[in-house]
Amino acid sequence: MNASFPSRSAGPALRFYRLYPDARLPERADRAAGGSMPVRAFRYCEAMTTASGFGWYVFAPMDFSLMWDGEDIFWHCALLDDWALLSAAQLPDMSDLFDLMAPPGLAGCSPPFLTRLTEPGTVQIWSGLAVRSAADWSLHVRAPANLPMPGGYVAYEGIVETDRWFGPLFTNIRLTRTDTPVMFRADMPLMQVQPLPRAILAEAVQNNIPTPAEIAAFGPDDWRDLARTLTPPEHPGRYAAAVRKRARGKCPFDTA
């Protein structure tokens, strides 16, 4: 199965749509993980910097906090005088704006900002955005790669066929501590989204893994390549230098 990259003439691989006017725009993910990556890793570990910089950061549309008492979930933001029991909550003025802009048949269908899910301690958080991908591309939604998170929750991962499904860009999180506020800041990445060619997700591709070769079956090419990796190089970062040299100026698709 072959996956073709979207050409510049065909349009971008990914397009974001801002439904909530105050939502922060996505940003290209940072190879240095927001400056938190150790300097030695940033210089020499191309695998880590590549993973960190793959995709785009998506943010919460406003500062807010969640608190779970083991049964009920409460939320709070600057517009609320006190903690409110969470079932579903709209962004400020979003419902009125949506009804004003949407066709009559969609009145009252504004996506909720926060939704308590049925599983204990789980909440769906909407970014205020929607997203489309190029034909035959899906979107991997995950926690930011290698970026230290504030704690108190874990994010679920998902892969969505965003070329066929157009809807709110959200993430699901599970609170991991009780009776303690967990704050979500609008200036910190909430999730990282990464376009994937759907061909690599096919069962035929993922199941086509041969039985691992035993060391006795290694051929001359295997030993040569392994020696190249295991022999101490004259200069550290040999792999990083080679990858950067190959990748320089060869972006496979336009993301504008």
PDB file of C-alpha atoms in Angstrom, residues 111-236:
ATOM      1  CA  PRO A 111     -19.847  21.747  21.104  1.00  0.00           C
ATOM      2  CA  PRO A 112     -19.415  21.726  24.885  1.00  0.00           C
ATOM      3  CA  PHE A 113     -16.100  22.885  26.308  1.00  0.00           C
ATOM      4  CA  LEU A 114     -16.053  20.323  29.124  1.00  0.00           C
ATOM      5  CA  THR A 115     -18.010  17.108  29.332  1.00  0.00           C
ATOM      6  CA  ARG A 116     -17.930  14.635  32.177  1.00  0.00           C
ATOM      7  CA  LEU A 117     -17.747  11.125  30.741  1.00  0.00           C
ATOM      8  CA  THR A 118     -19.230   8.018  32.309  1.00  0.00           C
ATOM      9  CA  GLU A 119     -15.892   6.517  33.365  1.00  0.00           C
ATOM     10  CA  PRO A 120     -14.701   7.614  36.835  1.00  0.00           C
ATOM     11  CA  GLY A 121     -12.695  10.829  36.807  1.00  0.00           C
ATOM     12  CA  THR A 122     -12.758  11.264  33.033  1.00  0.00           C
ATOM     13  CA  VAL A 123     -13.425  14.524  31.207  1.00  0.00           C
ATOM     14  CA  GLN A 124     -13.538  15.506  27.552  1.00  0.00           C
ATOM     15  CA  ILE A 125     -11.899  18.865  26.834  1.00  0.00           C
ATOM     16  CA  TRP A 126     -12.565  20.795  23.626  1.00  0.00           C
ATOM     17  CA  SER A 127      -9.875  23.059  22.206  1.00  0.00           C
ATOM     18  CA  GLY A 128     -12.298  25.458  20.502  1.00  0.00           C
ATOM     19  CA  LEU A 129     -11.003  24.165  17.148  1.00  0.00           C
ATOM     20  CA  ALA A 130     -12.023  21.741  14.430  1.00  0.00           C
ATOM     21  CA  VAL A 131      -9.645  20.069  11.989  1.00  0.00           C
ATOM     22  CA  ARG A 132      -9.520  18.442   8.563  1.00  0.00           C
ATOM     23  CA  SER A 133      -6.698  16.389   7.046  1.00  0.00           C
ATOM     24  CA  ALA A 134      -5.817  15.617   3.450  1.00  0.00           C
ATOM     25  CA  ALA A 135      -7.380  12.608   1.749  1.00  0.00           C
ATOM     26  CA  ASP A 136      -6.192   9.270   3.162  1.00  0.00           C
ATOM     27  CA  TRP A 137      -4.551  10.887   6.192  1.00  0.00           C
ATOM     28  CA  SER A 138      -5.623  10.459   9.806  1.00  0.00           C
ATOM     29  CA  LEU A 139      -4.795  12.495  12.895  1.00  0.00           C
ATOM     30  CA  HIS A 140      -3.043  11.113  15.973  1.00  0.00           C
ATOM     31  CA  VAL A 141      -4.157  13.019  19.085  1.00  0.00           C
ATOM     32  CA  ARG A 142      -1.911  12.491  22.099  1.00  0.00           C
ATOM     33  CA  ALA A 143      -0.241  14.147  25.069  1.00  0.00           C
ATOM     34  CA  PRO A 144       2.663  16.453  24.161  1.00  0.00           C
ATOM     35  CA  ALA A 145       5.773  14.388  23.453  1.00  0.00           C
ATOM     36  CA  ASN A 146       8.597  14.677  26.033  1.00  0.00           C
ATOM     37  CA  LEU A 147       7.039  17.779  27.583  1.00  0.00           C
ATOM     38  CA  PRO A 148       6.755  17.538  31.381  1.00  0.00           C
ATOM     39  CA  MET A 149       3.098  17.699  32.344  1.00  0.00           C
ATOM     40  CA  PRO A 150       1.729  19.376  35.483  1.00  0.00           C
ATOM     41  CA  GLY A 151       0.473  16.114  37.004  1.00  0.00           C
ATOM     42  CA  GLY A 152      -2.875  15.108  38.373  1.00  0.00           C
ATOM     43  CA  TYR A 153      -4.170  13.632  35.131  1.00  0.00           C
ATOM     44  CA  VAL A 154      -3.271  11.459  32.169  1.00  0.00           C
ATOM     45  CA  ALA A 155      -4.400  11.982  28.581  1.00  0.00           C
ATOM     46  CA  TYR A 156      -5.853   9.275  26.411  1.00  0.00           C
ATOM     47  CA  GLU A 157      -4.589   8.900  22.842  1.00  0.00           C
ATOM     48  CA  GLY A 158      -6.703   8.526  19.731  1.00  0.00           C
ATOM     49  CA  ILE A 159      -6.352   8.315  15.961  1.00  0.00           C
ATOM     50  CA  VAL A 160      -9.180   9.930  13.991  1.00  0.00           C
ATOM     51  CA  GLU A 161      -9.954   9.733  10.264  1.00  0.00           C
ATOM     52  CA  THR A 162     -10.135  13.505   9.982  1.00  0.00           C
ATOM     53  CA  ASP A 163     -10.334  13.435   6.196  1.00  0.00           C
ATOM     54  CA  ARG A 164     -13.754  11.779   6.556  1.00  0.00           C
ATOM     55  CA  TRP A 165     -14.882  13.014   9.981  1.00  0.00           C
ATOM     56  CA  PHE A 166     -15.118  16.781  10.504  1.00  0.00           C
ATOM     57  CA  GLY A 167     -15.799  17.782  14.065  1.00  0.00           C
ATOM     58  CA  PRO A 168     -14.466  19.336  17.280  1.00  0.00           C
ATOM     59  CA  LEU A 169     -10.819  18.722  18.088  1.00  0.00           C
ATOM     60  CA  PHE A 170     -10.855  17.448  21.665  1.00  0.00           C
ATOM     61  CA  THR A 171      -8.954  15.226  24.048  1.00  0.00           C
ATOM     62  CA  ASN A 172     -10.096  12.930  26.851  1.00  0.00           C
ATOM     63  CA  ILE A 173      -8.277  12.982  30.171  1.00  0.00           C
ATOM     64  CA  ARG A 174      -8.485  10.936  33.362  1.00  0.00           C
ATOM     65  CA  LEU A 175      -7.919  12.644  36.696  1.00  0.00           C
ATOM     66  CA  THR A 176      -5.520  10.673  38.889  1.00  0.00           C
ATOM     67  CA  ARG A 177      -5.796  12.404  42.273  1.00  0.00           C
ATOM     68  CA  THR A 178      -8.730  13.362  44.425  1.00  0.00           C
ATOM     69  CA  ASP A 179      -9.657  16.436  46.451  1.00  0.00           C
ATOM     70  CA  THR A 180      -6.861  18.471  44.856  1.00  0.00           C
ATOM     71  CA  PRO A 181      -7.368  21.090  42.119  1.00  0.00           C
ATOM     72  CA  VAL A 182      -5.710  20.284  38.791  1.00  0.00           C
ATOM     73  CA  MET A 183      -5.055  23.424  36.748  1.00  0.00           C
ATOM     74  CA  PHE A 184      -5.058  23.627  32.955  1.00  0.00           C
ATOM     75  CA  ARG A 185      -3.387  26.721  31.517  1.00  0.00           C
ATOM     76  CA  ALA A 186      -4.199  28.185  28.127  1.00  0.00           C
ATOM     77  CA  ASP A 187      -0.524  28.951  27.482  1.00  0.00           C
ATOM     78  CA  MET A 188       0.602  25.334  27.946  1.00  0.00           C
ATOM     79  CA  PRO A 189       0.047  22.665  25.273  1.00  0.00           C
ATOM     80  CA  LEU A 190      -2.910  20.454  26.093  1.00  0.00           C
ATOM     81  CA  MET A 191      -2.259  17.943  23.322  1.00  0.00           C
ATOM     82  CA  GLN A 192      -0.074  17.234  20.322  1.00  0.00           C
ATOM     83  CA  VAL A 193      -1.627  16.299  16.982  1.00  0.00           C
ATOM     84  CA  GLN A 194       0.270  14.412  14.293  1.00  0.00           C
ATOM     85  CA  PRO A 195      -0.902  13.547  10.761  1.00  0.00           C
ATOM     86  CA  LEU A 196      -0.432   9.918   9.742  1.00  0.00           C
ATOM     87  CA  PRO A 197      -0.892   8.271   6.333  1.00  0.00           C
ATOM     88  CA  ARG A 198      -3.762   5.870   6.895  1.00  0.00           C
ATOM     89  CA  ALA A 199      -2.038   3.160   4.847  1.00  0.00           C
ATOM     90  CA  ILE A 200       0.312   2.398   7.734  1.00  0.00           C
ATOM     91  CA  LEU A 201      -2.667   1.709  10.015  1.00  0.00           C
ATOM     92  CA  ALA A 202      -3.985  -1.130   7.849  1.00  0.00           C
ATOM     93  CA  GLU A 203      -4.141  -4.512   9.542  1.00  0.00           C
ATOM     94  CA  ALA A 204      -2.290  -6.084   6.618  1.00  0.00           C
ATOM     95  CA  VAL A 205       0.629  -3.717   7.178  1.00  0.00           C
ATOM     96  CA  GLN A 206       0.729  -4.024  10.962  1.00  0.00           C
ATOM     97  CA  ASN A 207       0.430  -7.816  10.904  1.00  0.00           C
ATOM     98  CA  ASN A 208       3.161  -8.219   8.291  1.00  0.00           C
ATOM     99  CA  ILE A 209       5.952  -8.636  10.842  1.00  0.00           C
ATOM    100  CA  PRO A 210       8.246 -11.613  10.212  1.00  0.00           C
ATOM    101  CA  THR A 211       9.614 -13.754  13.005  1.00  0.00           C
ATOM    102  CA  PRO A 212      12.674 -12.006  14.514  1.00  0.00           C
ATOM    103  CA  ALA A 213      15.992 -13.258  13.154  1.00  0.00           C
ATOM    104  CA  GLU A 214      18.251 -15.025  15.649  1.00  0.00           C
ATOM    105  CA  ILE A 215      21.816 -13.807  16.071  1.00  0.00           C
ATOM    106  CA  ALA A 216      23.095 -16.940  14.341  1.00  0.00           C
ATOM    107  CA  ALA A 217      21.272 -15.813  11.196  1.00  0.00           C
ATOM    108  CA  PHE A 218      23.033 -12.431  11.022  1.00  0.00           C
ATOM    109  CA  GLY A 219      24.661 -11.826   7.669  1.00  0.00           C
ATOM    110  CA  PRO A 220      27.683  -9.643   6.776  1.00  0.00           C
ATOM    111  CA  ASP A 221      25.468  -6.594   6.152  1.00  0.00           C
ATOM    112  CA  ASP A 222      23.775  -6.989   9.553  1.00  0.00           C
ATOM    113  CA  TRP A 223      27.111  -7.198  11.373  1.00  0.00           C
ATOM    114  CA  ARG A 224      28.518  -4.264   9.396  1.00  0.00           C
ATOM    115  CA  ASP A 225      25.556  -2.025  10.209  1.00  0.00           C
ATOM    116  CA  LEU A 226      25.495  -3.103  13.855  1.00  0.00           C
ATOM    117  CA  ALA A 227      29.226  -2.417  14.139  1.00  0.00           C
ATOM    118  CA  ARG A 228      28.679   1.053  12.726  1.00  0.00           C
ATOM    119  CA  THR A 229      26.166   1.699  15.506  1.00  0.00           C
ATOM    120  CA  LEU A 230      28.029   0.088  18.414  1.00  0.00           C
ATOM    121  CA  THR A 231      31.568   1.303  17.641  1.00  0.00           C
ATOM    122  CA  PRO A 232      32.251   4.550  19.537  1.00  0.00           C
ATOM    123  CA  PRO A 233      32.281   7.391  16.989  1.00  0.00           C
ATOM    124  CA  GLU A 234      35.010   9.989  16.777  1.00  0.00           C
ATOM    125  CA  HIS A 235      32.379  12.653  17.428  1.00  0.00           C
ATOM    126  CA  PRO A 236      29.156  12.241  19.459  1.00  0.00           C
TER     127      PRO A 236
END
